Amino acid sequence: MSESATRSALARLAADLEQLESQSQLRSLDHAEGVNLCSNDYLALSRDPRLKAAVVEALQGGAALASTGSRLLSGNDPAWESLEEEFAAFVGARGALFFSSGYAANLGLLSALLRPEDLVFSDSANHASLIDGIRLSRARKVVFPHLDLNFLEDRLADSRREHCEKFIVVESLFSMEGDRASLAEIAALAEKYGAALIVDEAHATGVLGPQGRGLVAEAGVREAVLASVHTCGKALASAGAFVAGSDILKRFLVNRARTFIFSTSPPPYMAHQIRAALRLARQADDRRARLFSLADALRARLKELGFDTGRSNSQIIPVMLGSNDSALRAAEALRRAGFAIRAIRPPTVAPGTARLRISFNAGLSETDCERLIQALAGATISPHAPALRVSAQSSG
Ligand SMILES: Cc1ncc(COP(=O)(O)O)c(C=O)c1O
């Protein structure tokens, strides 16, 4: 009986995989080989000898390899508490709580904070972890078109008569678009219509704002932000994420965020790694400047060639291609030219907006950029290559 149930369940899975394949949506695991344009290692710290030395030193100094339990049981090493204090001060918050991943941070934060009677205004380009956290809370949701603040304001105005808690949820630097939320304007809307603001700073932390403190710090809106989320697996070349905010928020999450409570704490040596990465990142103005000058130059060249890079103004540059097939073929052409790059397809982005996502890091060279431009331009003229180029009119 159970064998036939297993067979039937597996048949269902196989049918689902076939359907994904027929829609050019099937994924498989691959190694990033060649010049890496798909990593989030924006400051190129992931192999930095200074960071390696800091981890070795921490281990030799007695930092444990395993936490042995949830922070509420045996896993609360003092290294995490001092790191949380240091991180909170870095982003200008009163408190911060570390989660084992950015996904866990967003899921834990939103599912604990939001209640079914609440109304949440969520940007349509928000990351899956934000979407899933809101879903899990069962709060009522208004999805507004990406960074359409007029639409957002209209819907906030419509909701004026509703006497419920309201929340606005955005990323500060959007992961698939590479564009920035105008946090000062959004904070003003939040203030005007009585909504609390939650900002995911995953791609801005370490990269944008003074010393890489993020866009909440740059916009000077910390007091208007209920919670900001800062992942450590990207520019900070580690793993995990902080939720930063007030002391009350931190105490609430320790008691209510299920992804924090019911999960083994990451190992204490990692707290030392993140602390070292944070110290390197705050002194990395030179790397940030290089990252942005490389990305700006590439974006300008791509636009000249007629590619549509959307509204990107950061180290993340989408090359909009539309269909899943075009994006897959373009990624394959670039792979053959020696670049590791991924075709980004639904459900990560909206249907019909498949793209290449160029994710820059400060370790790339001018030669890499020039070769990339040649490869992209070459892919448009090869008879077997995808029609990559779009009309100049539709770019920008
Ligand atoms: C905006 C955003 N938030 C959260 C996450 C999840 O972070 P993590 O990879 O640490 O789980 C990501 C990951 O890519 C992201 O892009």
Coordinates of C-alpha atoms and ligand atoms in Angstrom, one line a residue:
M1 CA 0.0 0.0 0.0
S2 CA 2.7 2.5 1.0
E3 CA 4.8 1.4 -1.9
S4 CA 2.1 2.3 -4.4
A5 CA 1.5 5.6 -2.5
T6 CA 5.2 6.4 -2.9
R7 CA 5.0 5.5 -6.7
S8 CA 2.0 7.7 -7.1
A9 CA 3.6 10.6 -5.3
L10 CA 6.8 10.2 -7.4
A11 CA 4.8 10.1 -10.6
R12 CA 3.2 13.5 -9.5
L13 CA 6.7 14.9 -9.0
A14 CA 7.9 13.6 -12.3
A15 CA 4.9 15.2 -14.1
D16 CA 5.6 18.5 -12.4
L17 CA 9.3 18.4 -13.6
E18 CA 8.2 17.6 -17.1
Q19 CA 5.9 20.6 -17.1
L20 CA 8.7 22.8 -15.9
E21 CA 10.9 21.5 -18.6
S22 CA 8.3 22.2 -21.3
Q23 CA 8.1 25.8 -20.1
S24 CA 12.0 26.2 -20.1
Q25 CA 11.7 26.6 -16.3
L26 CA 13.5 23.5 -15.2
R27 CA 16.6 24.1 -13.0
S28 CA 19.5 21.9 -12.1
L29 CA 22.5 22.4 -9.9
D30 CA 25.6 23.6 -11.7
H31 CA 29.0 24.9 -10.8
A32 CA 29.8 28.6 -11.4
E33 CA 32.8 28.3 -13.7
G34 CA 34.7 31.1 -15.5
V35 CA 34.4 34.7 -14.7
N36 CA 31.7 34.8 -12.0
L37 CA 28.9 37.2 -12.8
C38 CA 26.2 35.5 -10.7
S39 CA 27.6 35.8 -7.2
N40 CA 26.6 38.2 -4.5
D41 CA 30.2 38.5 -3.3
Y42 CA 30.0 42.2 -4.1
L43 CA 33.1 43.3 -2.2
A44 CA 35.1 40.2 -3.3
L45 CA 35.7 39.3 0.3
S46 CA 34.8 35.6 0.1
R47 CA 38.4 34.5 -0.5
D48 CA 40.1 37.4 1.2
P49 CA 43.1 36.2 3.2
R50 CA 42.4 38.7 6.0
L51 CA 39.0 37.1 6.4
K52 CA 40.4 33.6 6.4
A53 CA 43.0 34.6 8.9
A54 CA 40.3 36.0 11.2
V55 CA 38.4 32.7 11.1
V56 CA 41.5 30.7 11.8
E57 CA 42.4 33.0 14.7
A58 CA 39.0 32.7 16.2
L59 CA 39.1 28.9 16.0
Q60 CA 42.6 28.8 17.5
G61 CA 41.4 31.1 20.2
G62 CA 38.7 28.6 21.2
A63 CA 35.6 29.6 19.2
A64 CA 33.4 26.5 19.0
L65 CA 32.6 24.7 15.7
A66 CA 29.0 24.0 16.7
S67 CA 26.5 25.9 18.7
T68 CA 24.8 22.7 20.0
G69 CA 21.3 24.1 20.1
S70 CA 18.9 26.9 19.6
R71 CA 19.9 30.3 21.1
L72 CA 17.1 29.7 23.7
L73 CA 18.7 26.4 24.8
S74 CA 22.4 25.9 24.7
G75 CA 23.3 27.9 21.6
N76 CA 23.7 31.4 22.9
D77 CA 27.4 32.1 22.7
P78 CA 28.5 35.5 23.9
A79 CA 30.1 36.1 20.5
W80 CA 26.6 36.4 19.0
E81 CA 25.4 38.9 21.5
S82 CA 28.4 41.2 21.1
L83 CA 28.2 40.9 17.3
E84 CA 24.5 41.8 17.4
E85 CA 25.4 45.0 19.4
E86 CA 28.1 45.9 17.0
F87 CA 25.9 45.3 14.0
A88 CA 23.0 47.4 15.5
A89 CA 25.4 50.3 16.1
F90 CA 26.7 49.9 12.5
V91 CA 23.2 50.4 11.0
G92 CA 22.1 52.9 13.6
A93 CA 19.5 50.7 15.3
R94 CA 19.0 50.0 19.0
G95 CA 19.0 46.3 18.6
A96 CA 19.7 43.5 16.2
L97 CA 18.9 39.8 16.2
F98 CA 20.8 37.2 14.1
F99 CA 19.0 34.5 12.1
S100 CA 20.6 31.6 10.3
S101 CA 19.7 33.0 6.8
G102 CA 18.0 36.0 5.2
Y103 CA 15.1 33.7 4.3
A104 CA 14.7 32.7 7.9
A105 CA 14.9 36.3 9.0
N106 CA 12.2 37.5 6.7
L107 CA 10.0 34.5 7.3
G108 CA 10.4 34.7 11.1
L109 CA 10.0 38.5 11.2
L110 CA 6.9 38.8 9.0
S111 CA 5.1 35.7 10.2
A112 CA 5.5 36.8 13.9
L113 CA 4.8 40.5 13.4
L114 CA 1.8 40.5 11.0
R115 CA -1.7 39.4 12.0
P116 CA -4.5 38.3 9.7
E117 CA -6.4 41.5 10.3
D118 CA -3.4 43.7 9.3
L119 CA -3.0 45.3 5.9
V120 CA 0.4 44.9 4.1
F121 CA 1.5 46.9 1.1
S122 CA 4.2 44.9 -0.7
D123 CA 6.3 45.9 -3.7
S124 CA 5.7 43.5 -6.6
A125 CA 9.4 42.9 -7.0
N126 CA 9.9 41.8 -3.4
H127 CA 12.0 38.7 -2.7
A128 CA 10.3 35.3 -2.2
S129 CA 11.2 35.3 1.5
L130 CA 9.2 38.5 2.0
I131 CA 6.3 37.2 0.0
D132 CA 6.4 33.9 1.9
G133 CA 6.6 35.6 5.3
I134 CA 3.5 37.7 4.5
R135 CA 1.7 34.7 3.2
L136 CA 2.5 32.7 6.3
S137 CA 1.1 35.5 8.5
R138 CA -2.3 35.4 6.6
A139 CA -2.3 39.2 6.7
R140 CA -4.3 41.0 4.0
K141 CA -2.0 42.2 1.2
V142 CA -1.9 44.9 -1.5
V143 CA 0.8 44.3 -4.0
F144 CA 1.8 47.5 -5.7
P145 CA 3.5 47.8 -9.0
H146 CA 7.3 47.9 -8.6
L147 CA 8.2 51.3 -7.0
D148 CA 5.0 52.9 -8.2
L149 CA 4.7 55.3 -5.3
N150 CA 1.6 57.0 -6.8
F151 CA -0.2 53.7 -6.9
L152 CA 1.0 53.0 -3.3
E153 CA -0.2 56.4 -2.1
D154 CA -3.6 55.8 -3.8
R155 CA -4.1 52.5 -2.1
L156 CA -2.9 53.9 1.3
A157 CA -5.4 56.7 0.9
D158 CA -8.2 54.2 0.1
S159 CA -7.3 52.3 3.3
R160 CA -7.7 55.4 5.5
R161 CA -11.0 54.4 6.9
E162 CA -9.7 51.0 7.8
H163 CA -8.8 50.9 11.5
C164 CA -6.1 48.2 11.4
E165 CA -2.3 48.1 11.6
K166 CA -0.7 48.9 8.2
F167 CA 2.8 47.9 7.0
I168 CA 4.8 48.8 3.9
V169 CA 7.4 46.2 2.9
V170 CA 10.1 46.9 0.4
E171 CA 13.7 46.1 -0.5
S172 CA 16.1 49.0 -0.4
L173 CA 18.1 47.7 -3.4
F174 CA 16.0 45.3 -5.4
S175 CA 17.7 42.0 -6.1
M176 CA 16.4 41.3 -9.6
E177 CA 16.0 44.9 -10.9
G178 CA 19.1 46.5 -9.4
D179 CA 17.2 49.7 -8.7
R180 CA 16.8 51.5 -5.4
A181 CA 13.7 52.4 -3.4
S182 CA 13.4 56.1 -2.6
L183 CA 13.2 55.4 1.2
A184 CA 12.8 59.1 2.1
E185 CA 9.6 59.2 0.0
I186 CA 8.3 55.9 1.2
A187 CA 9.0 56.8 4.8
A188 CA 7.1 60.0 4.2
L189 CA 4.1 58.0 2.9
A190 CA 4.3 55.6 5.8
E191 CA 4.2 58.6 8.2
K192 CA 1.4 60.3 6.3
Y193 CA -0.9 57.2 6.3
G194 CA 0.2 55.7 9.6
A195 CA 1.9 52.6 8.2
A196 CA 5.0 50.9 9.7
L197 CA 7.9 50.4 7.3
I198 CA 10.0 47.2 6.9
V199 CA 13.0 47.3 4.6
D200 CA 15.1 44.4 3.3
E201 CA 18.6 45.7 2.8
A202 CA 20.1 42.3 1.6
H203 CA 21.8 43.7 -1.4
A204 CA 22.7 47.2 0.0
T205 CA 24.4 46.0 3.2
G206 CA 28.1 46.5 2.9
V207 CA 27.6 48.1 -0.5
L208 CA 25.6 51.3 -0.3
G209 CA 25.4 54.1 2.2
P210 CA 28.2 55.5 4.3
Q211 CA 30.7 52.7 5.0
G212 CA 28.2 50.3 3.5
R213 CA 25.7 50.9 6.3
G214 CA 22.8 50.5 3.8
L215 CA 20.2 52.8 2.3
V216 CA 18.2 53.3 5.5
A217 CA 21.3 55.0 7.0
E218 CA 21.9 56.9 3.8
A219 CA 18.4 58.3 3.6
G220 CA 18.5 59.1 7.3
V221 CA 15.2 57.3 8.0
R222 CA 16.1 54.9 10.7
E223 CA 13.6 56.3 13.1
A224 CA 10.8 55.7 10.6
V225 CA 11.8 52.1 10.0
L226 CA 10.3 49.4 12.2
A227 CA 12.7 46.7 11.0
S228 CA 15.5 46.3 8.5
V229 CA 16.9 43.0 7.3
H230 CA 20.6 42.7 6.5
T231 CA 21.9 39.5 5.0
C232 CA 25.5 38.4 5.7
G233 CA 25.8 36.0 2.7
K234 CA 26.3 38.7 0.1
A235 CA 28.7 41.6 0.6
L236 CA 29.7 40.3 4.0
A237 CA 30.9 37.0 2.6
S238 CA 29.5 34.9 5.4
A239 CA 25.9 33.6 5.9
G240 CA 22.9 34.4 8.0
A241 CA 21.1 37.8 8.5
F242 CA 20.3 40.4 11.1
V243 CA 16.9 41.9 11.8
A244 CA 17.7 45.4 13.1
G245 CA 15.3 47.7 14.9
S246 CA 14.3 48.6 18.5
D247 CA 15.0 46.7 21.7
I248 CA 11.3 45.8 21.9
L249 CA 11.4 44.3 18.4
K250 CA 14.4 42.2 19.3
R251 CA 12.8 40.9 22.5
F252 CA 9.5 40.2 20.6
L253 CA 11.4 38.2 18.0
V254 CA 13.3 36.2 20.6
N255 CA 9.9 35.2 21.9
R256 CA 7.8 34.9 18.8
A257 CA 9.9 34.3 15.6
R258 CA 9.6 30.6 15.0
T259 CA 12.6 30.4 12.6
F260 CA 14.8 31.8 15.4
I261 CA 13.3 29.8 18.3
F262 CA 13.0 26.4 16.6
S263 CA 16.4 26.3 14.8
T264 CA 19.9 25.5 15.9
S265 CA 22.0 28.6 16.2
P266 CA 24.8 28.9 13.6
P267 CA 28.3 28.0 15.0
P268 CA 30.0 30.6 17.2
Y269 CA 33.1 30.8 14.9
M270 CA 30.8 32.3 12.3
A271 CA 30.0 35.2 14.6
H272 CA 33.8 35.9 14.5
Q273 CA 33.8 35.6 10.7
I274 CA 30.9 38.1 10.4
R275 CA 32.5 40.5 12.8
A276 CA 35.8 40.4 10.8
A277 CA 33.8 40.8 7.5
L278 CA 31.9 43.7 8.9
R279 CA 35.1 45.5 9.9
L280 CA 36.6 44.9 6.5
A281 CA 33.5 46.0 4.8
R282 CA 33.3 49.3 6.6
Q283 CA 36.8 50.2 5.5
A284 CA 36.2 49.1 1.9
D285 CA 35.4 52.5 0.3
D286 CA 38.0 51.7 -2.4
R287 CA 36.2 48.5 -3.3
R288 CA 32.8 50.2 -3.3
A289 CA 34.2 52.9 -5.6
R290 CA 35.6 50.3 -7.9
L291 CA 32.5 48.2 -8.0
F292 CA 30.4 51.2 -9.0
S293 CA 32.8 52.6 -11.6
L294 CA 32.9 49.1 -13.2
A295 CA 29.2 48.7 -13.1
D296 CA 28.5 52.2 -14.4
A297 CA 30.9 51.8 -17.3
L298 CA 29.3 48.4 -18.2
R299 CA 25.8 49.7 -18.0
A300 CA 26.6 52.7 -20.2
R301 CA 28.2 50.4 -22.9
L302 CA 25.3 48.0 -22.8
K303 CA 22.9 50.9 -23.3
E304 CA 24.9 52.2 -26.2
L305 CA 24.7 48.7 -27.8
G306 CA 20.9 48.8 -27.4
F307 CA 20.5 46.4 -24.5
D308 CA 17.7 47.1 -22.0
T309 CA 19.1 47.2 -18.5
G310 CA 15.8 48.3 -16.9
R311 CA 16.2 50.9 -14.1
S312 CA 19.3 49.5 -12.7
N313 CA 21.6 52.0 -11.0
S314 CA 23.7 49.7 -8.9
Q315 CA 26.1 46.7 -9.0
I316 CA 23.1 44.5 -10.2
I317 CA 22.5 44.9 -13.9
P318 CA 19.6 43.0 -15.5
V319 CA 19.7 42.5 -19.3
M320 CA 16.1 42.1 -20.2
L321 CA 15.3 39.4 -22.7
G322 CA 11.7 38.6 -22.3
S323 CA 11.2 34.9 -23.0
N324 CA 12.7 32.1 -21.0
D325 CA 14.2 30.6 -24.1
S326 CA 16.1 33.8 -25.0
A327 CA 17.4 34.1 -21.5
L328 CA 18.6 30.5 -21.4
R329 CA 20.2 30.7 -24.8
A330 CA 22.0 33.9 -23.9
A331 CA 23.3 32.4 -20.7
E332 CA 24.6 29.4 -22.6
A333 CA 26.3 31.7 -25.2
L334 CA 28.0 33.5 -22.3
R335 CA 28.9 30.3 -20.6
R336 CA 30.7 29.2 -23.8
A337 CA 32.6 32.5 -23.7
G338 CA 33.8 31.8 -20.2
F339 CA 31.3 33.6 -18.0
A340 CA 29.2 32.1 -15.1
I341 CA 25.9 33.9 -15.4
R342 CA 22.3 32.7 -14.8
A343 CA 19.1 33.1 -16.8
I344 CA 16.6 34.5 -14.3
R345 CA 13.1 33.2 -15.1
P346 CA 9.7 33.1 -13.5
P347 CA 8.7 32.6 -10.7
T348 CA 11.8 34.5 -9.6
V349 CA 10.7 37.4 -11.9
A350 CA 7.3 38.1 -13.5
P351 CA 6.3 36.0 -16.6
G352 CA 7.7 37.5 -19.8
T353 CA 10.5 39.4 -18.1
A354 CA 13.2 36.7 -18.2
R355 CA 16.7 38.2 -18.1
L356 CA 20.3 37.7 -17.5
R357 CA 21.3 39.1 -14.1
I358 CA 24.8 40.5 -14.1
S359 CA 25.9 40.7 -10.5
F360 CA 29.2 42.6 -10.3
N361 CA 31.9 42.3 -7.8
A362 CA 34.9 44.5 -7.0
G363 CA 37.3 41.7 -8.0
L364 CA 36.5 41.9 -11.7
S365 CA 38.9 43.5 -14.1
E366 CA 38.4 46.0 -17.0
T367 CA 39.4 43.2 -19.3
D368 CA 36.6 40.9 -18.0
C369 CA 34.1 43.7 -18.6
E370 CA 35.4 44.3 -22.1
R371 CA 35.2 40.6 -22.9
L372 CA 31.7 40.4 -21.5
I373 CA 30.6 43.3 -23.8
Q374 CA 32.2 41.6 -26.8
A375 CA 30.5 38.3 -25.9
L376 CA 27.1 39.9 -25.5
A377 CA 27.4 41.9 -28.7
G378 CA 28.8 38.8 -30.5
A379 CA 25.8 36.7 -29.3
T380 CA 23.5 39.0 -31.2
I381 CA 25.2 38.5 -34.6
S382 CA 25.9 34.8 -34.5
P383 CA 23.3 33.0 -36.6
H384 CA 22.8 30.4 -33.8
A385 CA 22.6 32.9 -31.0
P386 CA 19.5 34.4 -29.5
A387 CA 18.2 37.7 -30.7
L388 CA 19.7 39.5 -27.7
R389 CA 19.6 43.0 -28.8
V390 CA 16.5 45.1 -28.2
S391 CA 15.5 48.3 -29.9
A392 CA 17.1 51.4 -28.5
Q393 CA 13.6 52.8 -27.9
S394 CA 12.7 50.1 -25.4
S395 CA 15.9 50.5 -23.4
G396 CA 16.5 52.7 -20.5
Ligands
LIG1 C1 16.2 40.7 -1.0 C2 16.6 39.3 -0.4 N1 16.2 39.1 0.8 C3 16.5 37.9 1.4 C4 17.2 37.0 0.8 C5 17.5 35.7 1.5 O1 18.8 35.7 2.1 P1 19.6 34.4 2.3 O2 20.2 34.0 1.0 O3 20.6 34.7 3.4 O4 18.6 33.4 2.8 C6 17.7 37.2 -0.5 C7 18.6 36.2 -1.1 O5 19.0 36.3 -2.3 C8 17.4 38.4 -1.1 O6 17.8 38.7 -2.4

